[in-house]
């Protein structure tokens, strides 16, 4: 039961981080800030991809995941499809693993 | 309603990754003394993957306050995500904004912001993407806790690559010009540096802010260049 109390402590702080800026920028977004914010998605997406490819365990270690992401980048460039990027990257991972790379 | 379903269906390619990590989380929660119901409840109530993994790791050694504070720090990146999606939500009622914030995950944010960028996004699509992830994450956690120790590591099957590959697929929508490419390269490089050097939880927000800031700077430089 006391676990659930902690869950209800974690939930509002999480909600705070999700809701605050949506509420704060609810009316007018200053033009300069708006132009800055337009670059947030590519920055965040790249920041989620690159370490997962090159440092999956937290230290620099280019291995199978790096090759899978390189293959995924090629598929993404050609197809612009999330599904095919995932399928292509994971397929390359499996093939290289079966080959014992 | 059609847009809601489009958003929901857009989460399907990511579902194997969500469920695989849900299974792993459920198994770990079970190992530190959670019942399957408690593992499920945490996912339903908190709905924040990386924070939940960390919380479970701290469960036996740390108290409630450090766990809640760590949750806050790990989720600070959502301030940045919220800010970037906020301009698209301006016309909505406060209730809609509150509802969209509730289940906004990295994955559903990425799907929604890309759809907005491409002109096919709206609040129903965003809600559908949120709901899609909200359905699959707790399900994986419950199953993982029920199955217990029988879960193999997702990385053995490349399932840990589903999220980065999915984000990569979405990233292409933002690489329309040189500045977009420069932002992605800089943020990716900074994030790699941060992962190796910093405690992991700050990486995304720092790389996200600096990388996007660089975009604005380059835009200004380009304008000044054209004027002169």
PDB file of C-alpha atoms in Angstrom, chain B residues 44 52 62 65 79 101 110 121 134 144 156 186 217:
ATOM      1  CA  UNK B  44      -0.798   3.484 -14.985  1.00  0.00           C
ATOM      2  CA  UNK B  52      10.155   4.099 -13.359  1.00  0.00           C
ATOM      3  CA  UNK B  62      16.418   4.887  -1.045  1.00  0.00           C
ATOM      4  CA  UNK B  65      11.791  11.587  -1.119  1.00  0.00           C
ATOM      5  CA  UNK B  79       9.723  20.941 -19.944  1.00  0.00           C
ATOM      6  CA  UNK B 101       0.083  16.848 -21.002  1.00  0.00           C
ATOM      7  CA  UNK B 110       7.951  12.798 -31.259  1.00  0.00           C
ATOM      8  CA  UNK B 121      -1.123  16.992 -36.857  1.00  0.00           C
ATOM      9  CA  UNK B 134      -0.351   4.622 -22.565  1.00  0.00           C
ATOM     10  CA  UNK B 144       6.644  -8.757 -17.215  1.00  0.00           C
ATOM     11  CA  UNK B 156      19.711  -9.374 -27.251  1.00  0.00           C
ATOM     12  CA  UNK B 186      25.444  19.327 -32.954  1.00  0.00           C
ATOM     13  CA  UNK B 217      22.105  31.538 -33.790  1.00  0.00           C
TER      14      UNK B 217
END
